[in-house]
CSV table of C-alpha atoms in Angstrom, one decimal:
chain,number,residue,atom,x,y,z
R,1,MET,CA,-2.5,-8.9,23.4
R,2,LEU,CA,-1.9,-5.2,23.9
R,3,ASP,CA,1.8,-5.7,24.6
R,4,GLU,CA,2.1,-7.6,21.4
R,5,VAL,CA,0.5,-4.8,19.4
R,6,PHE,CA,2.8,-2.3,21.1
R,7,SER,CA,6.0,-4.2,20.2
R,8,MET,CA,5.0,-4.5,16.6
R,9,CYS,CA,4.7,-0.7,16.0
R,10,GLU,CA,7.2,2.0,15.4
R,11,VAL,CA,7.1,4.8,17.9
R,12,ILE,CA,7.8,7.4,15.3
R,13,ASP,CA,6.9,6.9,11.6
R,14,LYS,CA,10.2,8.3,10.2
R,15,ILE,CA,9.4,7.3,6.7
R,16,PHE,CA,6.1,9.1,6.6
R,17,SER,CA,7.7,12.1,8.5
R,18,LYS,CA,10.4,12.4,5.8
R,19,ARG,CA,7.9,12.1,3.0
R,20,MET,CA,5.8,14.9,4.5
R,21,LEU,CA,9.0,17.0,4.9
R,22,ASP,CA,9.9,16.5,1.2
R,23,MET,CA,6.4,17.3,0.1
R,24,LEU,CA,6.4,20.5,2.2
R,25,ASN,CA,9.6,21.6,0.7
R,26,LYS,CA,8.3,20.9,-2.8
R,27,HIS,CA,5.1,22.9,-1.9
R,28,LYS,CA,2.9,19.9,-2.5
R,29,LEU,CA,1.1,20.3,0.8
R,30,GLU,CA,-0.2,23.8,0.7
R,31,THR,CA,-3.3,24.7,2.7
R,32,LEU,CA,-6.2,24.3,0.4
R,33,ASN,CA,-9.4,26.3,0.0
R,34,MET,CA,-12.2,24.2,-1.1
R,35,SER,CA,-14.6,25.4,-3.8
R,36,PHE,CA,-18.1,24.2,-3.5
R,37,LYS,CA,-21.5,24.9,-5.1
R,38,ASN,CA,-23.5,25.5,-2.0
R,39,PHE,CA,-24.7,24.3,1.4
R,40,PRO,CA,-27.1,21.3,1.2
R,41,ASP,CA,-30.8,22.1,1.4
R,42,GLU,CA,-32.4,20.8,4.6
R,43,ASN,CA,-34.7,18.7,2.5
R,44,HIS,CA,-31.7,16.8,1.0
R,45,SER,CA,-32.7,13.1,0.8
R,46,ASN,CA,-29.7,12.0,2.8
R,47,ILE,CA,-30.3,14.3,5.7
R,48,LEU,CA,-32.6,12.8,8.4
R,49,ASN,CA,-33.8,15.0,11.2
R,50,LEU,CA,-33.5,13.3,14.6
R,51,ALA,CA,-33.6,16.6,16.5
R,52,ASP,CA,-37.3,17.5,16.2
R,53,THR,CA,-40.0,15.7,18.1
R,54,PRO,CA,-42.0,13.8,17.5
R,55,ILE,CA,-39.8,11.8,15.1
R,56,LYS,CA,-41.6,10.1,12.2
R,57,LEU,CA,-39.5,8.7,9.4
R,58,LYS,CA,-40.7,6.7,6.3
R,59,PHE,CA,-38.7,4.0,4.6
R,60,LYS,CA,-39.6,2.0,1.5
R,61,LYS,CA,-41.1,-1.4,2.5
R,62,GLU,CA,-38.9,-3.3,0.1
R,63,LEU,CA,-35.8,-1.8,1.7
R,64,VAL,CA,-36.9,-2.4,5.2
R,65,GLU,CA,-38.0,-6.0,4.6
R,66,TYR,CA,-34.8,-6.9,2.8
R,67,ASN,CA,-32.4,-5.3,5.3
R,68,LEU,CA,-34.0,-6.0,8.6
R,69,ARG,CA,-34.6,-9.7,8.0
R,70,LYS,CA,-30.8,-10.1,8.3
R,71,TYR,CA,-31.3,-9.4,12.0
R,72,ILE,CA,-34.8,-10.2,13.0
R,73,ASP,CA,-37.6,-12.4,11.7
R,74,ASP,CA,-40.5,-10.2,12.7
R,75,PHE,CA,-39.7,-6.5,12.5
R,76,THR,CA,-43.3,-5.4,12.3
R,77,ARG,CA,-43.5,-4.8,16.0
R,78,PHE,CA,-41.1,-1.8,15.5
R,79,VAL,CA,-43.3,-0.3,12.8
R,80,LEU,CA,-45.9,2.4,13.7
R,81,SER,CA,-47.9,2.1,10.5
R,82,SER,CA,-47.9,1.5,6.8
R,83,GLU,CA,-48.5,4.2,4.2
R,84,GLY,CA,-48.6,2.9,0.6
R,85,ASP,CA,-45.1,1.6,-0.3
R,86,PHE,CA,-43.6,2.9,3.0
R,87,TYR,CA,-43.3,1.8,6.6
R,88,VAL,CA,-43.5,4.6,9.2
R,89,PHE,CA,-41.2,4.5,12.3
R,90,THR,CA,-41.4,6.7,15.3
R,91,GLY,CA,-38.4,7.8,17.4
R,92,ASP,CA,-39.4,5.4,20.2
R,93,LYS,CA,-39.7,2.5,17.9
R,94,LEU,CA,-36.3,3.3,16.3
R,95,GLU,CA,-34.8,3.4,19.8
R,96,GLU,CA,-36.2,0.0,20.6
R,97,LEU,CA,-35.0,-1.5,17.3
R,98,GLY,CA,-31.5,0.1,18.0
R,99,LEU,CA,-31.3,-1.7,21.3
R,100,LEU,CA,-32.1,-5.0,19.7
R,101,LEU,CA,-29.2,-4.4,17.3
R,102,TYR,CA,-26.8,-3.4,20.0
R,103,PRO,CA,-25.0,-6.8,20.0
R,104,TYR,CA,-24.0,-6.1,16.3
R,105,LEU,CA,-22.3,-2.8,17.2
R,106,SER,CA,-18.7,-2.1,18.3
R,107,PHE,CA,-18.0,1.2,19.9
R,108,GLY,CA,-14.7,2.9,19.0
R,109,ILE,CA,-13.0,5.5,21.1
R,110,LEU,CA,-10.5,7.8,19.4
R,111,ASN,CA,-8.2,8.1,22.3
R,112,GLY,CA,-5.0,9.1,20.5
R,113,GLY,CA,-4.8,12.8,21.2
R,114,SER,CA,-1.8,13.9,23.2
R,115,ALA,CA,-3.8,16.9,24.5
R,116,THR,CA,-0.9,19.3,23.9
R,117,SER,CA,-3.5,22.1,23.7
R,118,TYR,CA,-5.7,21.0,26.6
R,119,PHE,CA,-3.7,22.6,29.5
R,120,ASP,CA,-1.6,24.9,27.3
R,121,ILE,CA,-1.6,28.3,29.0
R,122,LEU,CA,-1.4,30.3,25.7
R,123,LYS,CA,-4.3,28.4,24.1
R,124,ASN,CA,-6.5,28.6,27.2
R,125,SER,CA,-5.9,32.3,27.8
R,126,ASP,CA,-6.4,33.1,24.1
R,127,PHE,CA,-9.8,31.5,24.2
R,128,HIS,CA,-11.2,34.0,26.7
R,129,GLU,CA,-8.6,36.1,28.5
R,130,GLU,CA,-10.9,37.4,31.2
R,131,LEU,CA,-12.2,33.9,32.0
R,132,TYR,CA,-8.6,32.6,32.1
R,133,PHE,CA,-7.5,35.1,34.7
R,134,LEU,CA,-10.6,34.6,36.8
R,135,CYS,CA,-10.1,30.8,36.8
R,136,LYS,CA,-6.3,30.8,36.6
R,137,ASP,CA,-5.9,29.0,40.0
R,138,LYS,CA,-8.2,26.2,39.0
R,139,ILE,CA,-6.6,25.8,35.6
R,140,LEU,CA,-3.1,25.7,37.1
R,141,GLU,CA,-4.3,23.3,39.8
R,142,ALA,CA,-5.7,20.9,37.2
R,143,ARG,CA,-2.6,21.2,35.0
R,144,GLU,CA,-0.4,20.3,38.0
R,145,SER,CA,-2.6,17.3,38.8
R,146,PHE,CA,-3.4,16.0,35.3
R,147,GLY,CA,-1.1,17.7,32.9
R,148,ASP,CA,1.0,14.6,32.2
R,149,LEU,CA,-2.0,12.4,31.6
R,150,PRO,CA,-3.8,11.6,28.3
R,151,LYS,CA,-7.0,13.7,28.1
R,152,GLY,CA,-9.2,10.7,28.1
R,153,ILE,CA,-8.3,9.7,31.7
R,154,THR,CA,-8.6,13.2,33.1
R,155,PRO,CA,-11.8,14.6,34.7
R,156,ALA,CA,-14.6,15.3,32.2
R,157,TYR,CA,-16.2,17.9,34.4
R,158,ILE,CA,-16.0,19.7,37.7
R,159,ASN,CA,-18.6,19.1,40.4
R,160,LYS,CA,-20.5,22.0,42.0
R,161,ASP,CA,-18.4,21.6,45.1
R,162,GLY,CA,-15.3,22.1,43.1
R,163,SER,CA,-14.1,18.5,43.2
R,164,TYR,CA,-13.1,16.7,40.0
R,165,GLY,CA,-15.6,14.4,38.2
R,166,PHE,CA,-15.2,11.1,36.6
R,167,SER,CA,-13.0,10.8,33.5
R,168,PHE,CA,-14.1,10.9,29.9
R,169,LEU,CA,-13.1,7.3,29.3
R,170,ALA,CA,-14.7,5.9,32.5
R,171,LEU,CA,-18.0,7.6,31.6
R,172,LYS,CA,-18.0,6.0,28.1
R,173,ILE,CA,-17.5,2.5,29.6
R,174,ARG,CA,-20.2,3.0,32.2
R,175,HIS,CA,-22.6,4.1,29.4
R,176,LEU,CA,-21.9,1.0,27.4
R,177,LEU,CA,-22.4,-1.2,30.4
R,178,MET,CA,-25.8,0.5,31.0
R,179,LEU,CA,-26.9,-0.5,27.5
R,180,SER,CA,-25.7,-4.1,28.0
R,181,LYS,CA,-27.7,-4.3,31.2
R,182,LYS,CA,-30.8,-2.8,29.5
R,183,TYR,CA,-30.4,-5.3,26.7
R,184,CYS,CA,-30.1,-8.2,29.2
R,185,ASP,CA,-33.1,-7.0,31.2
R,186,LEU,CA,-35.3,-6.9,28.1
R,187,TYR,CA,-34.0,-9.9,26.1
R,188,GLY,CA,-32.6,-12.2,28.9
R,189,LYS,CA,-29.2,-12.4,27.2
R,190,THR,CA,-25.9,-11.3,28.7
R,191,ILE,CA,-23.7,-9.5,26.3
R,192,LYS,CA,-20.4,-7.6,26.8
R,193,PRO,CA,-20.0,-4.2,25.2
R,194,SER,CA,-17.7,-4.4,22.2
R,195,ILE,CA,-15.1,-1.7,22.6
R,196,PHE,CA,-12.1,-0.7,20.6
R,197,GLN,CA,-9.8,2.3,20.8
R,198,MET,CA,-6.9,4.0,19.1
R,199,THR,CA,-4.2,5.4,21.3
R,200,ASN,CA,-0.7,6.6,20.5
R,201,PHE,CA,2.8,6.0,21.8
R,202,LYS,CA,2.5,9.0,24.2
R,203,THR,CA,-0.8,7.8,25.7
R,204,TYR,CA,-0.8,4.0,25.4
R,205,LYS,CA,1.0,3.0,28.7
R,206,LEU,CA,-0.9,5.4,30.9
R,207,ILE,CA,-4.3,4.4,29.4
R,208,SER,CA,-3.3,0.7,29.7
R,209,ASN,CA,-2.6,1.3,33.4
R,210,PHE,CA,-5.9,3.1,33.7
R,211,PHE,CA,-7.6,-0.1,32.5
R,212,ASP,CA,-5.8,-2.2,35.0
R,213,ASN,CA,-7.7,-0.4,37.8
R,214,ILE,CA,-10.9,1.0,36.4
R,215,PHE,CA,-12.8,-2.3,36.6
R,216,ASP,CA,-12.5,-2.3,40.4
R,217,ASP,CA,-14.0,1.2,40.7
R,218,SER,CA,-17.6,1.3,41.8
R,219,LEU,CA,-18.4,3.5,38.8
R,220,ILE,CA,-17.8,0.4,36.6
R,221,LYS,CA,-18.1,-2.5,39.0
R,222,ASP,CA,-21.7,-1.7,40.0
R,223,LEU,CA,-22.9,-2.2,36.4
R,224,ASN,CA,-20.4,-4.8,35.2
R,225,TYR,CA,-22.8,-7.8,35.3
R,226,CYS,CA,-21.3,-9.1,32.0
R,227,GLY,CA,-17.8,-9.4,33.3
R,228,LEU,CA,-16.1,-6.9,30.9
R,229,GLN,CA,-12.4,-6.9,31.3
R,230,LYS,CA,-9.4,-5.0,30.0
R,231,GLU,CA,-8.6,-7.9,27.7
R,232,ASP,CA,-11.9,-7.5,25.9
R,233,ILE,CA,-11.0,-4.1,24.6
R,234,PHE,CA,-9.2,-4.0,21.2
R,235,THR,CA,-6.4,-1.5,21.0
R,236,ALA,CA,-4.3,-0.2,18.1
R,237,ILE,CA,-1.5,2.3,18.6
R,238,GLN,CA,-1.0,5.3,16.3
R,239,PRO,CA,2.6,6.2,15.5
R,240,LEU,CA,3.9,9.7,16.0
R,241,ILE,CA,5.0,12.1,13.2
R,242,TYR,CA,7.7,14.7,13.4
R,243,CYS,CA,6.6,18.4,13.4
R,244,TYR,CA,8.2,21.0,11.2
R,245,LYS,CA,9.6,24.5,11.4
R,246,LYS,CA,9.2,27.0,8.5
R,247,LEU,CA,12.5,28.8,7.7
R,248,ASP,CA,12.9,32.3,6.3
R,249,ASN,CA,13.5,31.0,2.8
R,250,GLY,CA,10.2,29.1,2.8
R,251,GLN,CA,11.7,25.7,3.3
R,252,TYR,CA,11.0,23.4,6.2
R,253,GLU,CA,13.1,21.4,8.7
R,254,TYR,CA,12.2,19.3,11.7
R,255,PHE,CA,11.0,21.4,14.7
R,256,ASN,CA,12.9,21.1,17.9
R,257,TYR,CA,12.2,22.7,21.3
R,258,ASN,CA,14.0,23.2,24.6
R,259,ASN,CA,13.1,20.2,26.8
R,260,HIS,CA,14.7,20.8,30.2
R,261,GLY,CA,17.8,22.3,28.6
R,262,LYS,CA,18.0,19.7,25.8
R,263,LYS,CA,16.9,20.2,22.2
R,264,THR,CA,14.2,17.6,21.4
R,265,LEU,CA,12.5,16.9,18.1
R,266,LEU,CA,8.7,17.3,18.6
R,267,ALA,CA,6.7,14.3,17.4
R,268,LEU,CA,2.9,14.1,17.7
R,269,PRO,CA,0.1,11.9,16.3
R,270,ALA,CA,-1.1,13.1,12.9
R,271,GLY,CA,-4.8,13.3,13.6
R,272,HIS,CA,-7.6,10.9,14.2
R,273,GLY,CA,-8.2,10.6,10.4
R,274,GLN,CA,-5.4,8.0,10.5
R,275,ASN,CA,-7.7,5.6,12.4
R,276,PHE,CA,-8.6,3.9,9.1
R,277,LYS,CA,-5.0,2.9,8.6
R,278,VAL,CA,-4.1,2.3,12.3
R,279,LEU,CA,-7.3,0.4,13.1
R,280,ARG,CA,-7.5,-1.5,9.8
R,281,ASP,CA,-6.7,-4.9,11.4
R,282,VAL,CA,-9.1,-4.2,14.3
R,283,TYR,CA,-11.9,-3.5,11.9
R,284,LEU,CA,-11.3,-6.7,10.1
R,285,LYS,CA,-11.2,-8.7,13.3
R,286,LEU,CA,-14.5,-7.2,14.4
R,287,TYR,CA,-16.1,-8.0,11.0
R,288,ASN,CA,-14.9,-11.6,11.2
R,289,SER,CA,-16.4,-11.8,14.7
R,290,GLY,CA,-19.8,-11.0,13.4
R,291,LYS,CA,-20.1,-7.3,14.1
R,292,LYS,CA,-22.0,-5.3,11.5
R,293,PHE,CA,-21.5,-1.7,12.6
R,294,VAL,CA,-18.7,0.4,14.2
R,295,TYR,CA,-19.1,3.7,15.9
R,296,ILE,CA,-16.1,6.1,16.1
R,297,GLY,CA,-15.9,9.4,18.0
R,298,ASN,CA,-13.5,11.4,20.1
R,299,VAL,CA,-13.0,10.5,23.8
R,300,ASP,CA,-13.3,14.2,24.8
R,301,ASN,CA,-16.9,14.6,23.5
R,302,ILE,CA,-19.1,13.7,26.5
R,303,GLY,CA,-22.0,13.7,24.1
R,304,PHE,CA,-20.6,10.8,22.1
R,305,THR,CA,-22.7,7.9,23.3
R,306,VAL,CA,-24.6,5.2,21.3
R,307,ASN,CA,-27.4,6.8,19.3
R,308,LEU,CA,-29.8,3.9,19.1
R,309,LYS,CA,-32.0,5.6,16.6
R,310,ALA,CA,-29.1,6.1,14.2
R,311,LEU,CA,-28.1,2.5,14.6
R,312,ALA,CA,-31.6,1.4,13.7
R,313,ILE,CA,-31.6,3.6,10.6
R,314,MET,CA,-28.3,2.2,9.5
R,315,ALA,CA,-29.7,-1.3,9.7
R,316,ILE,CA,-32.9,-0.3,7.8
R,317,THR,CA,-31.1,1.5,5.0
R,318,ASN,CA,-27.8,-0.4,4.8
R,319,ASN,CA,-26.0,2.8,3.8
R,320,SER,CA,-22.3,3.1,3.9
R,321,ALA,CA,-22.1,5.4,7.0
R,322,GLY,CA,-23.9,8.0,9.0
R,323,PHE,CA,-22.6,11.2,10.6
R,324,GLU,CA,-24.2,13.5,13.1
R,325,PHE,CA,-24.5,17.2,12.6
R,326,SER,CA,-26.4,19.9,14.5
R,327,VAL,CA,-27.6,23.3,13.5
R,328,LYS,CA,-24.6,25.7,13.9
R,329,THR,CA,-24.7,28.0,16.9
R,330,SER,CA,-22.6,30.8,18.2
R,331,LEU,CA,-20.6,28.2,20.1
R,332,ASP,CA,-19.4,26.6,16.9
R,333,THR,CA,-16.5,28.7,15.7
R,334,LYS,CA,-14.0,25.9,15.1
R,335,GLY,CA,-14.8,22.6,13.5
R,336,GLY,CA,-16.5,21.3,10.3
R,337,VAL,CA,-19.6,22.3,8.5
R,338,LEU,CA,-21.6,20.3,5.9
R,339,VAL,CA,-21.3,21.4,2.3
R,340,LEU,CA,-22.0,20.2,-1.2
R,341,ASP,CA,-18.8,19.7,-3.2
R,342,ASP,CA,-19.3,18.5,-6.7
R,343,ASP,CA,-22.8,17.5,-5.7
R,344,HIS,CA,-21.3,15.2,-3.0
R,345,LEU,CA,-21.8,15.8,0.7
R,346,ALA,CA,-18.6,16.8,2.4
R,347,CYS,CA,-17.4,18.2,5.7
R,348,VAL,CA,-14.9,21.1,5.6
R,349,ASP,CA,-13.2,22.9,8.5
R,350,ILE,CA,-14.1,26.5,9.2
R,351,GLY,CA,-11.0,28.7,8.7
R,352,SER,CA,-8.7,26.2,7.0
R,353,THR,CA,-10.8,25.1,4.1
R,354,ILE,CA,-13.8,27.4,4.2
R,355,SER,CA,-13.7,31.0,5.3
R,356,LYS,CA,-15.7,32.4,8.2
R,357,GLU,CA,-16.9,35.1,5.8
R,358,ILE,CA,-18.6,32.5,3.6
R,359,ILE,CA,-20.3,31.0,6.6
R,360,LEU,CA,-21.5,34.4,7.8
R,361,GLN,CA,-22.9,35.3,4.4
R,362,ALA,CA,-24.7,32.0,4.2
R,363,GLU,CA,-26.2,32.5,7.7
R,364,TYR,CA,-27.3,36.0,6.9
R,365,SER,CA,-29.0,34.7,3.7
R,366,GLY,CA,-31.1,32.3,5.8
R,367,ASN,CA,-29.2,29.1,5.2
R,368,LYS,CA,-29.3,26.5,7.9
R,369,ILE,CA,-25.7,25.5,8.4
R,370,LEU,CA,-25.1,22.1,9.9
R,371,PHE,CA,-22.1,21.7,12.2
R,372,ASN,CA,-20.2,18.5,12.6
R,373,CYS,CA,-20.7,16.7,15.9
R,374,ALA,CA,-17.7,14.4,15.3
R,375,THR,CA,-19.3,11.0,15.4
R,376,GLY,CA,-19.3,8.3,12.6
R,377,LEU,CA,-21.4,5.2,12.4
R,378,PHE,CA,-20.1,2.8,9.7
R,379,ASN,CA,-21.6,-0.2,7.9
R,380,LEU,CA,-18.7,-2.5,8.7
R,381,GLU,CA,-19.0,-4.6,5.6
R,382,TYR,CA,-18.8,-1.5,3.4
R,383,LEU,CA,-15.8,-0.2,5.5
R,384,ILE,CA,-13.9,-3.5,5.1
R,385,LYS,CA,-14.5,-3.5,1.3
R,386,HIS,CA,-13.4,0.1,0.8
R,387,ILE,CA,-10.9,0.7,3.6
R,388,ASP,CA,-7.8,0.7,1.4
R,389,GLU,CA,-9.4,3.2,-0.9
R,390,ILE,CA,-10.4,5.3,2.1
R,391,ILE,CA,-6.8,5.2,3.5
R,392,LEU,CA,-5.4,6.2,0.1
R,393,ASN,CA,-7.8,9.1,-0.4
R,394,MET,CA,-7.8,10.7,3.0
R,395,PRO,CA,-6.6,14.3,2.6
R,396,ILE,CA,-3.5,15.5,4.3
R,397,ARG,CA,-3.7,18.9,6.0
R,398,VAL,CA,-1.1,21.4,7.1
R,399,VAL,CA,-1.8,22.9,10.5
R,400,GLU,CA,0.0,25.9,11.9
R,401,GLN,CA,0.3,25.8,15.7
R,402,ASN,CA,1.4,28.4,18.3
R,403,LYS,CA,1.9,26.9,21.8
R,404,GLU,CA,4.0,27.5,24.8
R,405,PHE,CA,7.0,25.8,23.4
R,406,GLY,CA,6.9,27.6,20.1
R,407,LYS,CA,5.4,27.9,16.6
R,408,TYR,CA,5.4,24.8,14.5
R,409,THR,CA,3.8,23.1,11.5
R,410,ALA,CA,2.0,19.8,12.0
R,411,ILE,CA,0.5,17.3,9.6
R,412,GLU,CA,-3.0,16.1,10.2
R,413,GLN,CA,-5.7,13.9,8.8
R,414,ILE,CA,-9.2,14.8,9.8
R,415,THR,CA,-11.6,11.9,10.4
R,416,TRP,CA,-14.7,13.6,9.0
R,417,GLU,CA,-13.2,14.3,5.6
R,418,VAL,CA,-14.1,10.7,5.0
R,419,ILE,CA,-17.7,11.9,4.3
R,420,LYS,CA,-16.7,12.9,0.8
R,421,ILE,CA,-15.0,9.6,0.2
R,422,VAL,CA,-17.7,7.1,1.2
R,423,ASP,CA,-20.7,6.4,-1.1
R,424,ASN,CA,-24.1,7.8,-0.2
R,425,PRO,CA,-23.5,8.8,3.4
R,426,LEU,CA,-26.4,9.6,5.7
R,427,ILE,CA,-26.4,12.8,7.8
R,428,PHE,CA,-28.3,12.7,11.1
R,429,GLU,CA,-29.4,16.1,12.2
R,430,VAL,CA,-29.3,15.9,16.0
R,431,ASP,CA,-29.6,18.2,19.0
R,432,ARG,CA,-26.2,19.7,19.9
R,433,GLY,CA,-26.8,19.5,23.6
R,434,ASP,CA,-27.5,15.8,23.4
R,435,ARG,CA,-24.6,14.8,21.1
R,436,PHE,CA,-21.8,17.4,21.1
R,437,LEU,CA,-20.2,18.5,24.3
R,438,PRO,CA,-16.5,18.7,23.4
R,439,ALA,CA,-13.7,19.7,25.7
R,440,LYS,CA,-10.8,20.8,23.5
R,441,LEU,CA,-9.4,23.1,26.1
R,442,PHE,CA,-9.6,22.9,29.9
R,443,VAL,CA,-11.6,26.2,29.9
R,444,ASP,CA,-14.2,24.3,27.9
R,445,VAL,CA,-14.6,22.0,31.0
R,446,LEU,CA,-14.9,25.1,33.2
R,447,ILE,CA,-17.6,26.6,31.1
R,448,MET,CA,-19.5,23.3,30.6
R,449,SER,CA,-19.4,22.6,34.3
R,450,ASP,CA,-20.8,26.1,35.0
R,451,TYR,CA,-17.8,26.7,37.2
R,452,ILE,CA,-18.2,30.4,36.8
R,453,ASN,CA,-21.8,30.4,38.0
R,454,GLY,CA,-22.2,32.6,41.1
R,455,LYS,CA,-18.6,33.6,41.0
R,456,PHE,CA,-18.3,35.9,38.1
R,457,LEU,CA,-20.6,37.8,35.7
R,458,LEU,CA,-19.3,37.5,32.2
R,459,GLY,CA,-22.4,38.4,30.1
R,460,SER,CA,-23.3,36.0,27.4
R,461,LEU,CA,-20.7,33.5,28.5
R,462,SER,CA,-22.7,32.9,31.7
R,463,ASP,CA,-25.8,32.0,29.7
R,464,ILE,CA,-23.7,29.7,27.5
R,465,SER,CA,-22.3,28.0,30.6
R,466,LYS,CA,-25.8,27.4,32.0
R,467,TYR,CA,-27.0,25.9,28.7
R,468,LEU,CA,-24.0,23.6,28.4
R,469,ASN,CA,-24.2,22.6,32.1
R,470,ASN,CA,-27.8,21.6,31.6
R,471,ALA,CA,-26.8,19.4,28.6
R,472,LEU,CA,-24.0,17.9,30.7
R,473,SER,CA,-26.3,17.1,33.5
R,474,ASN,CA,-28.7,15.3,31.1
R,475,VAL,CA,-25.9,13.1,29.8
R,476,LEU,CA,-24.6,12.3,33.2
R,477,LYS,CA,-28.0,11.4,34.5
R,478,ASN,CA,-29.7,9.8,31.5
R,479,LYS,CA,-26.8,8.2,29.6
R,480,CYS,CA,-24.4,7.4,32.5
R,481,GLY,CA,-26.9,6.8,35.3
R,482,LEU,CA,-25.3,9.1,37.8
R,483,VAL,CA,-27.2,10.8,40.6
R,484,PHE,CA,-26.5,14.4,41.8
R,485,GLY,CA,-26.3,15.0,45.5
R,486,GLY,CA,-24.2,16.9,48.0
R,487,GLY,CA,-22.7,19.1,45.3
R,488,ARG,CA,-21.4,16.3,43.1
R,489,TRP,CA,-22.3,13.5,40.8
R,490,ASN,CA,-22.2,10.0,42.2
R,491,VAL,CA,-23.2,6.4,41.3
């Protein structure tokens, strides 16, 4: 099935590349600054706080009864109490309900990044020059070992003994198998996790080879009671888009670079926001198979696992989609924040569409800024009905890049800009340490793994590293079922 999909796709979308080039030269793709009224109040009706404990949420009885009876005859065992026209749910009860709904969920891994920045020397050294030089040997060692691989199948962390940990993708599969086992233990039914992914033409074959072998690895084999196989995973392949070079006269041409003495046009995937177009047929296939919800998130976010509470809430409310955000911290300098744009919730990128100065002013004024955790949980029926509209209205962004092989302009569609497009989205306020542990650069992995602990003293960075490492340990232990011993995490 995967080979058939592969043969049907164009490696490079030359038509789209040329259209973007023409639009750049006609100045129709300028970087936009978004104007908005304000940041949403934390009491906004669509923002649900799942970070504070204990969790108690109220939903109208009529809504609960109508929506949950699609899935279960007697939902009252998941209800804590009744208050007037409302049912009250605790976090634990939502978790239990979410597990019951697990068979209706398909988990989507956005595996399409080419990771051109991940081991890039310029990007890693710019992030924190002192850290780079202190850890240079480890960075170069990892680059030599894994630099030609898709990020998803590279180590997600470094063990205390200096060895490399399990890969991002393998950890996600193990987590899903744990949920399948938990469901089977409780309800006596064996179900395979429903998994789909978006790769691209630079990552597809290597990821396919990874799936040929991973099911024999004890990390997966020990939990694979349901017989999950490579063939069970739906895959769609994202085409590549040419990158561009800005000329002195303001016009653009295709960007080329020196590739072992040969001039080569640079082509990259145009962002995970293209998933709605690339995965369109997969979403339809999942819907026709009886799935009701799809989760999507980036492979390089170790915190992206199934949030059973959010799944339960989506079933209770029947809203279009739900997205996770956490209170912005000093760590969150690049990414999206939640704003109100024309009274509609939206996610805008810091720097490109909203200035850092506006963010700082809002923080100084006492506003609670919510930062995007890069996960989306969609009502699949809604998604199928509106997917062509979503594809048509996804914004196209111009991104300026400076990497080892030169400065270039790329075209990108950002997944989370869909928040403004869908109707009545829910926002789940979550704990950052539980849900958002991204690794955009390899130095992120070093920091999250607390690789610097006991080796160097880097002030506040040392405290950040310990915080992230505690969060990482919680995910590996509680979401992936790993055990720490002898300086490393094992099954």
